[in-house]
Short mmCIF file of C-alpha atoms and ligand atoms in Angstrom, two decimals:
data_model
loop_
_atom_site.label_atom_id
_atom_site.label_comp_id
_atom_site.label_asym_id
_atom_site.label_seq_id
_atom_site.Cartn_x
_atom_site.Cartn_y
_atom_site.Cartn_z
CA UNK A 879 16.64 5.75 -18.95
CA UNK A 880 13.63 7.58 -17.13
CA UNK A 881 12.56 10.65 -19.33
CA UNK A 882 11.60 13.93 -17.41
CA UNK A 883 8.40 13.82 -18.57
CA UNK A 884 7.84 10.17 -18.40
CA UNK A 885 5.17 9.36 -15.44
CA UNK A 886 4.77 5.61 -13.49
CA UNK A 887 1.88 4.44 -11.28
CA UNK A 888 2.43 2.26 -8.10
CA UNK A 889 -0.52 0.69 -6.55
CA UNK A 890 0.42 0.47 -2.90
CA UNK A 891 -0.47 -0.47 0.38
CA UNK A 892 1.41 1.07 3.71
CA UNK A 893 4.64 -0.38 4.86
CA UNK A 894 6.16 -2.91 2.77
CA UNK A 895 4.44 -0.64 -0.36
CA UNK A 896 5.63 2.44 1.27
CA UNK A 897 9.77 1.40 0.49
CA UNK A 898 9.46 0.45 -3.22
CA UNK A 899 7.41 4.23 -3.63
CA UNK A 900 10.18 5.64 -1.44
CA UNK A 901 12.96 4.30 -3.90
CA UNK A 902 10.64 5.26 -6.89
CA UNK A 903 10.31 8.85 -5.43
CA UNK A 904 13.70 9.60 -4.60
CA UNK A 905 14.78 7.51 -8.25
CA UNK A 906 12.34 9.68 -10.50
CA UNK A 907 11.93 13.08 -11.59
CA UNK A 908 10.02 15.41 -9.19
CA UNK A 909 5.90 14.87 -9.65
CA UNK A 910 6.47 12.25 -12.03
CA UNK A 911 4.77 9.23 -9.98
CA UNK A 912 1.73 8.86 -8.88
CA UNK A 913 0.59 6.20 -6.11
CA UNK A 914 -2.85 5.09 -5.76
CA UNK A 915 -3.02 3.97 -2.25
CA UNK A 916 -5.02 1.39 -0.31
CA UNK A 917 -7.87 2.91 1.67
CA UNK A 918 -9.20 -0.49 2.77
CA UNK A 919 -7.46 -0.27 6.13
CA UNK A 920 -9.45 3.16 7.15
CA UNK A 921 -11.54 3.39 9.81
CA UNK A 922 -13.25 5.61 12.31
CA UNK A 923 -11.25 5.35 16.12
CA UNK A 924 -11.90 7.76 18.69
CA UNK A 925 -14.29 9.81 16.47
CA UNK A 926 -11.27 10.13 14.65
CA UNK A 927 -10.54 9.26 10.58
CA UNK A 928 -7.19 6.88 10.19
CA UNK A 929 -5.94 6.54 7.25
CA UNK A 930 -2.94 4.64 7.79
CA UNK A 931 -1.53 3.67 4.86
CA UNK A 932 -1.95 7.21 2.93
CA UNK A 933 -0.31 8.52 6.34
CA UNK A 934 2.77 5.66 6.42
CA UNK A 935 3.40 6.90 2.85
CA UNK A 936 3.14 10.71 3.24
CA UNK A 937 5.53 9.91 6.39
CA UNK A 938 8.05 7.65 4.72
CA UNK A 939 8.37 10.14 1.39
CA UNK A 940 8.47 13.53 3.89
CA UNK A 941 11.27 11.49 5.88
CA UNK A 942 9.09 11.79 9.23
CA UNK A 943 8.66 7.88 9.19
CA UNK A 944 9.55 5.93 12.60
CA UNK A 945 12.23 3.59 11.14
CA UNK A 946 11.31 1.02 13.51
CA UNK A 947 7.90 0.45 12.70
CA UNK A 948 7.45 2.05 9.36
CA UNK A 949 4.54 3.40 10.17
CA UNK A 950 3.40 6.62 12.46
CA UNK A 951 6.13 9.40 13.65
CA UNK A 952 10.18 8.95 14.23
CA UNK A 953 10.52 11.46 17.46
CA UNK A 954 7.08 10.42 18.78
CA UNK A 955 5.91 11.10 22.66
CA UNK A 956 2.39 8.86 23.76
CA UNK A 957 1.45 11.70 26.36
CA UNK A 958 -2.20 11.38 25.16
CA UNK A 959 -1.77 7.26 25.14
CA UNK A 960 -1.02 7.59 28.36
CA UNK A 961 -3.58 9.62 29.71
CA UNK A 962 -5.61 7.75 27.52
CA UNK A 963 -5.17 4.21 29.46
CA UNK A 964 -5.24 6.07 33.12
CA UNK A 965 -8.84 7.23 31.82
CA UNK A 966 -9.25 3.75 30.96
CA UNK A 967 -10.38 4.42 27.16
CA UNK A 968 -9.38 2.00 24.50
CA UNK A 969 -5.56 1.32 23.54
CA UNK A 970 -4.88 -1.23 21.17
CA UNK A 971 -4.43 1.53 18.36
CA UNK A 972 -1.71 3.17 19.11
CA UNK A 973 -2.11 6.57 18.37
CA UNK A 974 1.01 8.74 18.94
CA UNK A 975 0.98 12.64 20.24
CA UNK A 976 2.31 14.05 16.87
CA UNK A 977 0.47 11.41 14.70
CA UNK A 978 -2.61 12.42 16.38
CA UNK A 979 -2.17 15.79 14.45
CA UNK A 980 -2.73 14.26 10.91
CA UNK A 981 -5.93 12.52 11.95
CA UNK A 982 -7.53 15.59 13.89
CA UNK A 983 -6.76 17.85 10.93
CA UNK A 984 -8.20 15.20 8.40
CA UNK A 985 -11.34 14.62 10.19
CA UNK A 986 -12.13 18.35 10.60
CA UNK A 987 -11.31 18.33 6.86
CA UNK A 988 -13.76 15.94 5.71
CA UNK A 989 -16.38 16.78 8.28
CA UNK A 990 -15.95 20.47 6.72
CA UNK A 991 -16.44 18.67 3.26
CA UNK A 992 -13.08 18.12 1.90
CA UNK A 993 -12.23 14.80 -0.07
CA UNK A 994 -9.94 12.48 1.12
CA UNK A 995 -7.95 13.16 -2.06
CA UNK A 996 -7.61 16.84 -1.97
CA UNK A 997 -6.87 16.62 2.01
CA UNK A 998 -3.84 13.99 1.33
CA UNK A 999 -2.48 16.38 -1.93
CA UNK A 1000 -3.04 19.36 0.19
CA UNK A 1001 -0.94 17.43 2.96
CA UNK A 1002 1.58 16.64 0.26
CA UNK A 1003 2.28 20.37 -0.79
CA UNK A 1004 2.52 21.40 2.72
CA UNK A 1005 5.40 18.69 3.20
CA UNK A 1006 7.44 19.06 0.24
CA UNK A 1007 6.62 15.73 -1.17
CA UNK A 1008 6.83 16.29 -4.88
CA UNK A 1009 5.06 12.73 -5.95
CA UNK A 1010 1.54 12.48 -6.06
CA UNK A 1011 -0.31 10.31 -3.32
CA UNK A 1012 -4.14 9.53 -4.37
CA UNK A 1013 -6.23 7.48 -2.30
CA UNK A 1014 -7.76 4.64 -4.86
CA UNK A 1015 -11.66 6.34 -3.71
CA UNK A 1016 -13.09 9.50 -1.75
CA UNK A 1017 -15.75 7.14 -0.84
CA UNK A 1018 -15.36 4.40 2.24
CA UNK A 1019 -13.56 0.89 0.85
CA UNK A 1020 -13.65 -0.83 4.17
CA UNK A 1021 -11.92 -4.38 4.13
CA UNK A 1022 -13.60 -7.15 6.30
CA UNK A 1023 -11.52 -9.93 7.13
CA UNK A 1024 -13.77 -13.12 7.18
CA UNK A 1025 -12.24 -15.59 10.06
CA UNK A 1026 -12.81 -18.31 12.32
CA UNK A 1027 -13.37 -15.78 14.96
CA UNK A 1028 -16.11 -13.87 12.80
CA UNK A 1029 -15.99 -11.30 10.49
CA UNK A 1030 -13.68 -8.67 11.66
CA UNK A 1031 -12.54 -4.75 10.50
CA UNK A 1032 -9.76 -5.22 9.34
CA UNK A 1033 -7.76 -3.34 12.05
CA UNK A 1034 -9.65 -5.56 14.20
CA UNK A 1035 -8.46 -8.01 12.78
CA UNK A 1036 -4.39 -6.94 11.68
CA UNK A 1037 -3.78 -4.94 15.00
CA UNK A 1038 -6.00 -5.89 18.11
CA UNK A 1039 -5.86 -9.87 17.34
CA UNK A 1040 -2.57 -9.74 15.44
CA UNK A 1041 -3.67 -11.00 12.24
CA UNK A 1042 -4.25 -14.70 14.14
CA UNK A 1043 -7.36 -15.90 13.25
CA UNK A 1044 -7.88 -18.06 10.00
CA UNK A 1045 -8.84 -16.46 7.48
CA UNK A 1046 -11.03 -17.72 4.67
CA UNK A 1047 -12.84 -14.76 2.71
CA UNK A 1048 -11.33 -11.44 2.36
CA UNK A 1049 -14.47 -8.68 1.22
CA UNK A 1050 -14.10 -4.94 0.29
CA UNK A 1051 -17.83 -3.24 1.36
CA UNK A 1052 -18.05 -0.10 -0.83
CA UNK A 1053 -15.96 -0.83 -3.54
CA UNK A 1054 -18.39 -1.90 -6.14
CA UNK A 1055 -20.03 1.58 -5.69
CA UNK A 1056 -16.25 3.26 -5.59
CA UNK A 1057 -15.29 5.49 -7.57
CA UNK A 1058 -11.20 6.75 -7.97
CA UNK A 1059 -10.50 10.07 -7.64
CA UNK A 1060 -9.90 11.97 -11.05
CA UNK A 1061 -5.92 12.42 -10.47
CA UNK A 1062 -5.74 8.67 -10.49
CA UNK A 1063 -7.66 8.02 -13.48
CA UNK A 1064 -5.51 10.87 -15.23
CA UNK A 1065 -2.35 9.26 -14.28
CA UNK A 1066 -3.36 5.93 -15.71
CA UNK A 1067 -4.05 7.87 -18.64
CA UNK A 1068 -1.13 10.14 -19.27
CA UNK A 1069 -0.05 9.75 -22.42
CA UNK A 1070 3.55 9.63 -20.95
CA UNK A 1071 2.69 7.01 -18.43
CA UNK A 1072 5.68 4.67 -18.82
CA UNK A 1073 4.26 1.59 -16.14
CA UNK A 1074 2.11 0.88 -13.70
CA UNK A 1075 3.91 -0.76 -10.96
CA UNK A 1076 2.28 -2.80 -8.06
CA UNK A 1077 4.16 -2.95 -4.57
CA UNK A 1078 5.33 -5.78 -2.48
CA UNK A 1079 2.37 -5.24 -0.51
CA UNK A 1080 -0.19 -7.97 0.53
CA UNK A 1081 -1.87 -8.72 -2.48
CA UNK A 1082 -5.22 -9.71 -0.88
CA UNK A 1083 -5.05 -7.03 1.95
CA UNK A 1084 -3.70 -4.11 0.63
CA UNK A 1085 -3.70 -4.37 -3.40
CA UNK A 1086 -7.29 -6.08 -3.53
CA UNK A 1087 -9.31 -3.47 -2.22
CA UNK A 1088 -7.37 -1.05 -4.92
CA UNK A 1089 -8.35 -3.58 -7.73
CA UNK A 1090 -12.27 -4.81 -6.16
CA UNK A 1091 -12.91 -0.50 -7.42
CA UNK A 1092 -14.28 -1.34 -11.39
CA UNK A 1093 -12.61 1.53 -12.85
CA UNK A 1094 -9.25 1.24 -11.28
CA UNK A 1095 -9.09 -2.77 -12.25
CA UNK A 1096 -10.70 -2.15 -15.56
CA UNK A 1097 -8.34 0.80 -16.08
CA UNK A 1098 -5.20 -1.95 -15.25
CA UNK A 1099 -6.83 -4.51 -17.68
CA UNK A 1100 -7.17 -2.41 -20.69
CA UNK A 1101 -3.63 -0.11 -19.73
CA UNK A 1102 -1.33 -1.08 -23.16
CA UNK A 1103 1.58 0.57 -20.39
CA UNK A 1104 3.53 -2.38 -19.18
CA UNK A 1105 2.28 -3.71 -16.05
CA UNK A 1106 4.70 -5.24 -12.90
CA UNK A 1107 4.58 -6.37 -9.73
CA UNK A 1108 7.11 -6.65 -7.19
CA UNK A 1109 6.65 -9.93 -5.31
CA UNK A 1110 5.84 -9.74 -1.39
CA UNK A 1111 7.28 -13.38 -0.79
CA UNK A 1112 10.57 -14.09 -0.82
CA UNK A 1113 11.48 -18.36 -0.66
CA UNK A 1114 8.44 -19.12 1.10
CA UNK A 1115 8.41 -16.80 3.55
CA UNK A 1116 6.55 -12.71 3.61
CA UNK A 1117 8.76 -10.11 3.40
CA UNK A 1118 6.88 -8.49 6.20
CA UNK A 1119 3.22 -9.29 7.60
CA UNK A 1120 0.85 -11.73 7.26
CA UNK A 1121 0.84 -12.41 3.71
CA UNK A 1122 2.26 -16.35 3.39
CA UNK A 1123 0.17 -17.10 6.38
CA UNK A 1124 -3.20 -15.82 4.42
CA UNK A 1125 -2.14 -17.37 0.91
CA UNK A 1126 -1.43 -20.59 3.32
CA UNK A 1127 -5.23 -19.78 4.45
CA UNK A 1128 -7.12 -19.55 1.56
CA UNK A 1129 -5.31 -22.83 -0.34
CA UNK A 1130 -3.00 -20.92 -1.99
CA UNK A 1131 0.56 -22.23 -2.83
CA UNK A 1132 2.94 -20.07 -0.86
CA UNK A 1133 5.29 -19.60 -3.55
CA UNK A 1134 5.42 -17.03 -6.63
CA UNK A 1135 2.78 -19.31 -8.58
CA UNK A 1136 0.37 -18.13 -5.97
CA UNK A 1137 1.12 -14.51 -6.75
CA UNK A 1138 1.24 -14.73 -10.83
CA UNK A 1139 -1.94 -16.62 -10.77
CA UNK A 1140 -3.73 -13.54 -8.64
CA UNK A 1141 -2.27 -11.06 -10.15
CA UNK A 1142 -2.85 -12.76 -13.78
CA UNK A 1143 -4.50 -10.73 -16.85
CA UNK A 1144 -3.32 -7.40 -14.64
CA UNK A 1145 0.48 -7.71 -15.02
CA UNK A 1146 2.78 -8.21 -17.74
CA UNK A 1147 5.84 -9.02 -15.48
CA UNK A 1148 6.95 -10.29 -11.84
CA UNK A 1149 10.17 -9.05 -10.14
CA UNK A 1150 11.11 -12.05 -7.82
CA UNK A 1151 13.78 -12.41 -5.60
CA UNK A 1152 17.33 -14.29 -6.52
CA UNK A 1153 16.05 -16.91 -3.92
CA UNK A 1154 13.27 -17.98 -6.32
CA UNK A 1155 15.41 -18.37 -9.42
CA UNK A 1156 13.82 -21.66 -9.93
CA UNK A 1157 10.26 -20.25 -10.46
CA UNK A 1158 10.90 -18.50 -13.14
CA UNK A 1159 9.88 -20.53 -15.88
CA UNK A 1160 6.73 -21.99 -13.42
CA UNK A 1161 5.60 -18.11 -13.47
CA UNK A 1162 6.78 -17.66 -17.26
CA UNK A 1163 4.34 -20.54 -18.15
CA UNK A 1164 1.31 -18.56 -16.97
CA UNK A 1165 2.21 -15.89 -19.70
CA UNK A 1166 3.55 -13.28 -16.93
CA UNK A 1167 7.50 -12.51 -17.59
CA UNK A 1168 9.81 -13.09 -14.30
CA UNK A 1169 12.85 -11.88 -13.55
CA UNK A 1170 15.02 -11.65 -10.36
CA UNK A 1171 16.74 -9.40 -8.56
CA UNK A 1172 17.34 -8.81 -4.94
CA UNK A 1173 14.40 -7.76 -3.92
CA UNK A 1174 14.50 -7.72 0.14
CA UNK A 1175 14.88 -3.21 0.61
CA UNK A 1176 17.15 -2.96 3.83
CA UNK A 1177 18.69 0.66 2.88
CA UNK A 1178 17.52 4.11 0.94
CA UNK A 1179 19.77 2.42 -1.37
CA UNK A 1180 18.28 -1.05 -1.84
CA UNK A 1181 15.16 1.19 -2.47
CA UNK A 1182 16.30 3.21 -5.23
CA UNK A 1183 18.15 0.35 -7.15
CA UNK A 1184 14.96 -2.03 -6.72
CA UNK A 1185 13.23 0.96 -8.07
CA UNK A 1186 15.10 1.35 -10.99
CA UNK A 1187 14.98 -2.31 -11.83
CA UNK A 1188 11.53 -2.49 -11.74
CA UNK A 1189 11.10 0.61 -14.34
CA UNK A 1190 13.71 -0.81 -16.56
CA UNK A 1191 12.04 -4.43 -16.56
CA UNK A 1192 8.92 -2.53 -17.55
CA UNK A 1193 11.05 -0.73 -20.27
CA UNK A 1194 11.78 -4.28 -21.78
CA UNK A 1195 8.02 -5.51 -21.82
CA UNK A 1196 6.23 -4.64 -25.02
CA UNK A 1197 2.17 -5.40 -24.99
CA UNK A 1198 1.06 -6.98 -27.61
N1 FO1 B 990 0.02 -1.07 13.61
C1 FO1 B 990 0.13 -1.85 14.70
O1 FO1 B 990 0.53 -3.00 14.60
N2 FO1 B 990 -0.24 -1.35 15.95
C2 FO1 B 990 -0.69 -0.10 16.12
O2 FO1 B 990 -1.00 0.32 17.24
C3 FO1 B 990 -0.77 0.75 14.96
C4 FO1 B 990 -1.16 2.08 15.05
C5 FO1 B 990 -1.14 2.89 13.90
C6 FO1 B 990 -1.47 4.24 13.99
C7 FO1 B 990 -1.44 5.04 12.87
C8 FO1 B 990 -1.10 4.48 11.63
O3 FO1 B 990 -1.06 5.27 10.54
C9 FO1 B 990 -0.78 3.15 11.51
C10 FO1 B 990 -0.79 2.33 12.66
N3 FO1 B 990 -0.45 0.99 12.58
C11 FO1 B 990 -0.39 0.21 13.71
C12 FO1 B 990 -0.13 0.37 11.30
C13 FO1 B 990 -1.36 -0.09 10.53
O4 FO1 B 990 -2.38 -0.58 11.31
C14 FO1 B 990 -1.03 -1.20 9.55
O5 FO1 B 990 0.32 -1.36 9.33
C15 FO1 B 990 -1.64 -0.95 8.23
O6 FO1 B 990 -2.99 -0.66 8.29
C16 FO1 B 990 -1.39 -2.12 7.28
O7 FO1 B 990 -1.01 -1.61 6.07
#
């Protein structure tokens, strides 16, 4: 059982990420999690700052998400899209007439000299959200996808050419020179940090540019708090996105060897799905603990119990 003042971490990207911290949010204590999110995906469009996985999860845990896509507004109008495209200026990001709000008010911000992290917490208090979003760095982590069609941004890459081309090098400019914001070191400090979770997010898209920042993968190497991941690949197959197809890329085997292996000396334990019962001891033999559950989140409720499995798997894991 979850303590009131007992505190978890999840590293997380945007979508997938975004329904694991959902379940954790609404399954924990108010302000006892903190997520480190992926800042990898940010760029400048239409002199404008996007953050879109720090704005999928501030949607998704204020209950402003669009269910369809899981990320940008439910109850959006494209008015400025529209107008947009008649003046023929560029389209492929789809930017939607309330969304548009978050990014004008964070660029002002940082223009005026705000940090990314204080803007997002500030965001957070205005919205009720009682958990603690922290993007992994104030400073730029941009991801560049190397492909057979160059070296792309990576929403170049992930939105304009659909995440086609091959990829063979994924590379995180900025990160060596990153720095996390203090809030996230504290959390992976607190003396009453219980685990340090990692989402079903892309490991090499979304986690990786969390973990290429020394001091957040140092902090995760040297954490004695019990360390899990939730697996993005279920039989073979991504939950959502791109991920088989890139592990297919760069040689990997698409299967939950491929993820224990990448995620080895960071995590103490792997949540797999029922479907990949017979991996268990395959994953076990790398010296990472597996278990399964089910781990495909349809409902609020598949959220919360995933959640809750997760924490008590952690609960079970002693390091040595
Ligand atoms: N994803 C798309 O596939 N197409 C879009 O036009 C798009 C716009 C967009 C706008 C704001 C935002 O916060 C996210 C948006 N996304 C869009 C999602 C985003 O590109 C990716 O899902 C993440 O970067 C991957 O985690």
């Amino acid at each position: 059982m979850v303590q009131a003042t007992d505190s978890v971490v999840l590293l997380s990207g945007g979508v997938g990420g975004a329904k694991l911290a959902l379940g954790l949010h609404r399954a924990l204590p108010p302000a006892a999690l903190t997520i480190i999110a992926n800042i990898g995906d940010d760029f400048r469009h239409l002199g404008l700052a996007i953050s879109p996985d720090i704005d999928t999860l501030i949607y998704t845990l204020a209950d402003l998400v669009n269910p369809d896509t899981g990320w940008g507004r439910r109850d959006e109008t494209w008015n400025f899209m529209a107008e947009l495209e008649r003046l023929g200026g560029e389209t492929w990001f789809r930017l939607g007439d309330r969304d548009l709000a978050s990014h004008v008010e964070r660029s002002r911000r940082l223009e005026a000299g705000d940090a990314l992290s204080t803007i997002t917490r500030e965001t957070c208090q205005r919205l009720g959200i009682g958990s603690h979003i922290v993007p992994a760095s104030d400073r730029r982590v941009q991801t560049r996808v190397v492909t057979d069609a160059g070296v792309l941004a990576f929403q170049d890459y992930f939105v304009r050419q659909r995440a086609q081309p091959v990829v063979s090098e994924v590379r995180f400019a900025g990160a060596a020179e990153a720095v996390p914001p203090a809030t996230a070191m504290a959390a992976l400090g607190d003396p009453g940090l219980r685990a340090i979770l990692i989402a079903p997010s892309n490991p090499w898209l979304s986690i990786d540019p969390i973990l290429a920042i020394p001091a957040l993968r140092a902090a995760l190497e040297k954490s004695t708090v019990a360390r899990v991941a939730v697996s993005p690949i279920v039989a073979g197959q991504a939950i959502k996105g791109p991920t088989a197809k890139i592990m297919a890329e760069l040689g990997m085997p698409v299967n939950q060897v491929g993820i224990a292996r990448h995620y080895r000396g960071l995590i103490d334990g792997l949540v797999l799905d029922h479907a990949d019962a017979g991996e268990v001891a395959a994953v076990e033999a790398l010296g990472i603990r597996a278990i399964t559950t089910s781990t495909v989140m349809q409902t609020l409720e598949d959220r919360m119990t995933l959640a809750r499995f997760a924490l008590e798997f952690a609960a079970t894991l002693r390091r040595p």
